[in-house]
Amino acid sequence: MKKNITDFKLKNQRVIVRCDLNVPIKDGVILDDTRIKACLETIEHLVSAKAKVIILSHLGRVKEEKDKETNSLRPVADKLSELIGRPVKFVPYTRGMEVENAINSMEPRDIVMLENTRFEDLNGNKESGNDSELAHYWASLGDIFINDAFGTIHRAHASNVGIAKLLPSGIGFLVKNEIEKISSALNNPERPLVIMLGGAKVSDKIGVINNAVKIADYVLIGGGMPYTFYKALGYNVGLSIVDDSSLEFCRNIYSQYKNKILLPEDIVVASSISEGASTRITTYADIGSNEVGIDIGMATISRYKSILMNANTIIWNGPIGMFEIAKFSQGTRKVVEILSSSKAKIVVGGGDTISALNKFGFNNKRAHISTGGGATLEMLEGKELPGLSAISDK
Ligand code: ADP
Ligand code: MG
């Protein structure tokens, strides 16, 4: 068992908390503050326990000097201050005198946020390369380290793995909840366990499919992925998305797990990828050379529905069709409706999948909606998470 935030005496301690405050920002305005709200519980706990709270986070990618202009955490510090109802002192540096002075003058319950950890990537990729000098420097600023950034827990960076190895460390409430919910669905599911996978590319999800066929009772395939399977099985898929590097994989896994892997029987094909395109429903064996598969058909929806309604655990990643275009969104919308009324234990992960949930009014209070797309996928692959492994054991 990993230590968590409740295992520490926090009073008067300088607690470095790694959050995932990587929110979308345009022209200095935060477009979606979900991720800031998601770490409030941990920050509020630290404040009420009278800790000195030092927040680290990344924001976007910082590859060249000009990326700094659009990737400052300052608007995030302001937003956090508004949400938590306390001052959040923003220090526009990742190291140096200003940082040290701000921390040395902290009182218990104060909150300080440093600048985007990835500014250190301009300094020889120190953050993303888990540089030891940087990790030692940051660790020297605190007494305890709490990792509450689920979104980067599958990465070994200086601000999560590096610091965790140098200080007494634990996970925050957000990470604890994510790990518990996803692990229990994967490792100890109430059966039947149904894993539904969609999205665009098979190659992104080979590891997930490989693990899914081992642990699930059914693996439902949708989105852009069926076409690589169909092509591998010898059918013409027209202009549908195909991942040629995964043909061999699809052929093998399908022949081995035919009884578990379900492919759409009927699909919606379009003359082009646009709202004005003409569409028709057809079988996988009848896709025209100038047609593109963009959604699952009604027969497939009802087949998947009966499997989903019978499931006691459902894990979903990847939209079932090109839901961004209204005309191609029926399959994904139906799936969202089915999951809204499901009594199963549900875990949903993936940035686009969560956009689909929001777009189609997902309404199921008991479902677990993960804050980390990449981290969830790695858990679905059965991989170890470096950010978690680095945390002290109880
Ligand atoms: P997530 O972010 O939830 O992990 P992905 O990034 O893997 O999901 O995939 C999302 C994308 O898959 C969406 O942009 C969607 O339009 C696309 N997609 C869904 N169905 C198809 C299809 N039939 N052909 C091509 N792309 C598709
Ligand atoms: Mg995506």
XYZ file of C-alpha atoms in Angstrom, residues 17-387:
371
model
C 1.972 19.092 -3.769
C 2.193 18.126 -7.434
C -1.146 18.888 -9.080
C -2.302 18.512 -12.668
C -3.441 22.055 -13.382
C -2.969 21.637 -17.119
C -6.156 23.476 -18.082
C -7.023 24.855 -21.529
C -6.211 28.590 -21.656
C -6.873 30.982 -24.506
C -5.735 34.618 -24.418
C -5.171 34.324 -20.673
C -8.696 33.014 -20.052
C -9.260 29.550 -18.557
C -11.754 27.703 -20.760
C -12.408 24.785 -18.417
C -11.498 24.709 -14.714
C -12.390 21.037 -14.066
C -8.796 20.106 -13.272
C -8.402 22.962 -10.783
C -11.590 21.925 -9.003
C -10.416 18.308 -8.974
C -7.460 19.080 -6.703
C -9.304 21.371 -4.281
C -9.985 18.581 -1.808
C -6.281 17.901 -1.329
C -5.297 21.566 -1.129
C -8.114 22.350 1.311
C -7.074 19.407 3.476
C -3.488 20.705 3.596
C -4.692 24.194 4.498
C -6.960 23.007 7.286
C -4.164 20.828 8.643
C -2.052 24.030 8.888
C 0.570 22.960 6.370
C 2.559 25.376 4.211
C 1.319 24.468 0.764
C 3.727 24.665 -2.194
C 2.057 23.814 -5.497
C 3.847 22.493 -8.579
C 2.187 21.768 -11.910
C 2.945 21.622 -15.604
C 0.912 23.456 -18.239
C 1.028 22.518 -21.901
C 4.295 21.846 -23.647
C 7.300 24.118 -23.444
C 9.717 23.436 -26.272
C 11.008 26.910 -27.118
C 11.347 30.265 -25.383
C 8.177 31.730 -26.940
C 6.046 28.898 -25.449
C 6.577 30.575 -22.075
C 4.286 33.433 -23.054
C 1.232 31.217 -23.470
C 2.013 28.651 -20.781
C 2.349 30.605 -17.561
C 0.458 29.267 -14.544
C -0.396 32.793 -13.368
C -4.056 32.678 -14.511
C -4.350 29.284 -12.826
C -3.076 30.700 -9.517
C -5.662 33.483 -9.751
C -8.435 31.000 -10.507
C -7.383 28.707 -7.673
C -7.394 31.650 -5.286
C -10.941 32.511 -6.373
C -12.150 28.919 -5.994
C -10.510 28.273 -2.638
C -11.265 31.694 -1.201
C -7.704 32.360 -0.012
C -4.686 34.145 -1.444
C -2.443 32.040 -3.663
C 0.968 33.633 -4.014
C 2.258 33.069 -7.525
C 6.042 33.060 -8.006
C 6.876 33.416 -11.701
C 10.012 31.242 -11.447
C 10.790 27.568 -11.080
C 13.893 28.169 -8.946
C 16.055 30.882 -7.429
C 15.958 33.638 -4.802
C 12.332 34.670 -5.387
C 11.190 31.083 -4.911
C 13.272 30.563 -1.777
C 12.263 33.895 -0.236
C 8.578 33.227 -0.862
C 8.819 29.820 0.792
C 10.965 31.016 3.710
C 8.399 33.638 4.588
C 5.399 31.272 4.533
C 3.109 30.858 7.513
C 1.041 27.707 8.083
C -2.046 27.677 5.763
C -0.280 29.864 3.177
C -0.334 28.734 -0.443
C 2.481 29.374 -2.902
C 2.420 28.280 -6.539
C 5.597 28.137 -8.606
C 5.750 28.682 -12.359
C 5.084 25.862 -14.856
C 7.476 22.978 -14.113
C 8.029 22.492 -17.853
C 9.797 25.845 -18.121
C 12.680 23.695 -16.877
C 12.491 21.772 -20.161
C 14.175 24.752 -21.822
C 17.016 24.097 -19.437
C 18.112 20.779 -20.994
C 14.763 18.968 -20.644
C 15.300 18.861 -16.889
C 11.654 18.399 -15.880
C 10.565 15.834 -18.490
C 13.962 14.112 -18.345
C 13.656 13.642 -14.559
C 16.928 15.450 -13.963
C 18.468 14.657 -10.607
C 19.827 18.149 -9.897
C 16.364 19.654 -10.452
C 14.651 17.011 -8.321
C 17.138 17.651 -5.491
C 16.565 21.397 -5.757
C 12.793 21.146 -5.600
C 12.935 18.543 -2.831
C 15.093 20.957 -0.787
C 12.128 23.362 -0.708
C 9.830 20.998 1.211
C 9.502 18.461 4.009
C 6.807 16.206 2.527
C 5.772 15.469 -1.063
C 2.204 14.713 -2.123
C 1.474 13.584 -5.676
C -2.068 14.458 -6.679
C -1.473 14.716 -10.436
C -3.120 11.664 -11.914
C -2.775 13.127 -15.426
C 1.022 12.707 -15.335
C 1.342 9.709 -13.040
C 2.344 7.521 -16.008
C 5.362 9.758 -16.626
C 8.683 9.822 -14.803
C 9.355 13.543 -14.451
C 11.448 15.474 -11.917
C 8.343 17.047 -10.342
C 6.689 13.725 -9.587
C 9.078 10.753 -9.610
C 12.237 12.776 -8.893
C 10.962 14.552 -5.762
C 9.007 11.513 -4.533
C 12.202 9.528 -4.179
C 13.887 12.221 -2.081
C 11.192 13.123 0.466
C 8.652 11.260 2.602
C 5.895 10.971 0.024
C 2.243 10.085 -0.379
C -0.639 10.382 -2.836
C -3.392 12.970 -2.618
C -7.146 12.359 -2.577
C -7.584 12.666 -6.345
C -4.898 10.111 -7.199
C -6.105 7.791 -4.428
C -9.647 7.839 -5.760
C -8.553 7.306 -9.381
C -6.304 4.371 -8.531
C -8.916 2.730 -6.290
C -11.756 3.062 -8.805
C -9.804 2.006 -11.875
C -7.909 -0.814 -10.129
C -11.064 -2.296 -8.688
C -12.761 -2.309 -12.127
C -9.714 -3.956 -13.671
C -8.506 -6.320 -11.005
C -11.570 -7.221 -9.041
C -14.570 -6.588 -11.286
C -18.075 -7.732 -10.657
C -18.762 -9.731 -13.835
C -19.630 -9.537 -16.612
C -16.881 -6.996 -17.261
C -17.333 -5.218 -20.606
C -14.545 -3.090 -22.056
C -15.662 -0.823 -24.878
C -12.964 0.707 -27.054
C -13.293 3.296 -29.779
C -11.366 6.319 -30.996
C -9.349 6.763 -34.093
C -6.220 4.656 -34.113
C -5.672 0.986 -33.326
C -1.953 1.573 -32.843
C -2.628 3.796 -29.789
C -4.580 1.000 -28.157
C -2.806 -2.250 -28.988
C -1.620 -2.633 -25.403
C -5.139 -1.971 -24.138
C -6.727 -4.517 -26.484
C -4.115 -7.100 -25.514
C -4.922 -6.723 -21.833
C -8.678 -6.288 -22.376
C -9.090 -9.675 -24.059
C -7.429 -11.272 -21.055
C -9.463 -9.644 -18.314
C -12.859 -8.774 -19.865
C -15.831 -10.958 -20.693
C -16.547 -8.844 -23.785
C -14.520 -6.307 -25.729
C -16.745 -4.062 -27.848
C -14.976 -2.309 -30.703
C -16.216 0.929 -32.271
C -15.054 4.283 -33.632
C -12.327 4.123 -36.253
C -10.841 0.838 -35.053
C -13.110 -1.741 -36.739
C -11.796 -0.899 -40.194
C -8.311 -2.172 -39.475
C -9.902 -5.422 -38.267
C -12.104 -5.643 -41.377
C -9.204 -4.992 -43.689
C -7.156 -7.611 -41.847
C -10.034 -10.043 -42.398
C -9.949 -9.317 -46.126
C -12.812 -6.837 -46.593
C -12.764 -3.632 -48.589
C -12.995 -0.657 -46.216
C -13.017 2.120 -48.816
C -11.697 5.405 -47.412
C -12.218 4.438 -43.757
C -9.360 4.983 -41.339
C -6.947 2.044 -41.350
C -3.812 1.528 -39.379
C -1.748 -0.604 -41.728
C 0.931 -1.257 -39.125
C -1.647 -3.070 -36.974
C -3.159 -5.431 -39.562
C -1.178 -8.428 -38.400
C -2.020 -7.682 -34.781
C -5.754 -7.420 -35.541
C -5.801 -10.648 -37.539
C -4.079 -12.577 -34.747
C -5.978 -11.211 -31.788
C -9.315 -11.583 -33.541
C -8.706 -15.185 -34.508
C -7.651 -15.986 -30.966
C -10.479 -14.141 -29.171
C -13.338 -14.230 -31.673
C -15.825 -15.056 -28.942
C -14.882 -11.997 -26.850
C -14.151 -9.302 -29.431
C -17.271 -7.818 -30.991
C -17.027 -5.826 -34.195
C -19.934 -3.754 -35.576
C -22.159 -5.731 -37.946
C -23.699 -2.675 -39.553
C -22.007 0.659 -39.958
C -22.830 4.139 -41.160
C -20.754 5.105 -44.183
C -20.500 8.599 -45.637
C -19.493 10.062 -48.970
C -17.083 12.413 -47.162
C -16.258 13.641 -43.680
C -18.568 16.630 -43.486
C -21.977 17.551 -42.126
C -23.361 17.798 -45.657
C -22.208 14.305 -46.703
C -24.731 11.715 -47.823
C -24.798 8.623 -45.594
C -26.172 5.108 -45.655
C -26.190 2.114 -43.348
C -24.555 -1.015 -44.638
C -22.754 -4.155 -43.513
C -19.012 -4.402 -43.093
C -18.896 -6.541 -46.232
C -20.361 -3.828 -48.429
C -18.326 -0.640 -48.032
C -17.852 1.188 -51.336
C -14.415 2.271 -52.496
C -15.360 5.939 -52.136
C -17.074 5.587 -48.773
C -15.782 6.186 -45.274
C -17.023 4.403 -42.154
C -17.985 7.003 -39.587
C -20.362 5.426 -37.038
C -21.967 2.165 -35.909
C -25.421 1.246 -37.215
C -28.675 0.567 -35.331
C -28.325 -3.227 -35.318
C -24.892 -2.896 -33.691
C -26.208 -0.341 -31.228
C -28.897 -2.766 -30.058
C -26.442 -5.658 -29.841
C -23.948 -3.581 -27.826
C -26.824 -2.268 -25.719
C -27.914 -5.733 -24.626
C -24.334 -6.585 -23.620
C -23.881 -3.295 -21.791
C -27.215 -3.595 -19.976
C -26.216 -7.035 -18.750
C -22.768 -5.910 -17.537
C -21.909 -5.314 -13.904
C -18.681 -3.487 -14.710
C -18.081 -1.302 -17.782
C -14.865 0.387 -18.827
C -15.088 2.774 -21.758
C -12.390 4.571 -23.725
C -12.741 6.097 -27.177
C -15.742 7.608 -28.986
C -17.814 5.119 -30.989
C -18.063 7.372 -34.072
C -16.981 10.790 -35.303
C -19.245 12.365 -32.732
C -17.882 15.874 -33.331
C -20.051 15.975 -36.473
C -23.733 15.867 -35.487
C -24.741 13.637 -38.369
C -22.148 11.018 -37.347
C -22.824 11.117 -33.639
C -25.715 8.703 -33.120
C -23.667 5.688 -31.932
C -21.714 7.688 -29.355
C -24.855 9.487 -28.193
C -26.703 6.171 -27.718
C -23.793 4.734 -25.763
C -23.832 7.775 -23.475
C -27.588 7.264 -22.945
C -27.139 3.552 -22.204
C -24.388 4.239 -19.672
C -26.466 6.996 -18.071
C -29.164 4.492 -17.148
C -26.794 1.611 -16.342
C -26.544 0.164 -12.836
C -23.053 -1.215 -13.499
C -19.829 0.066 -11.989
C -18.558 2.370 -14.736
C -15.120 3.806 -15.466
C -14.685 6.236 -18.371
C -11.339 7.641 -19.517
C -9.963 9.624 -22.461
C -10.102 13.309 -23.336
C -12.392 12.945 -26.346
C -14.555 10.356 -24.637
C -15.187 12.758 -21.768
C -16.027 15.544 -24.242
C -18.617 13.150 -25.655
C -20.045 12.498 -22.174
C -20.410 16.228 -21.628
C -21.796 16.885 -25.074
C -24.526 14.260 -24.785
C -25.555 14.998 -21.210
C -24.124 11.990 -19.389
C -25.991 11.609 -16.165
C -24.788 8.877 -13.847
C -23.563 10.027 -10.485
C -21.959 6.708 -9.566
C -19.733 6.501 -12.645
C -16.049 7.239 -12.308
C -14.875 9.756 -14.902
C -11.110 9.731 -14.938
C -9.133 12.979 -15.066
C -6.213 11.314 -16.866
C -6.512 9.949 -20.407
C -2.968 8.634 -20.859
C -2.705 7.370 -17.289
C -6.012 5.505 -17.578
C -4.878 3.880 -20.826
C -1.657 2.710 -19.198
C -3.644 1.230 -16.325
C -5.866 -0.510 -18.900
C -2.702 -1.912 -20.458
C -1.801 -3.359 -17.065
C 1.349 -1.230 -16.851
C 3.002 0.015 -13.710
C 2.738 3.784 -13.133
C 6.150 5.364 -12.386
C 4.614 8.261 -10.452
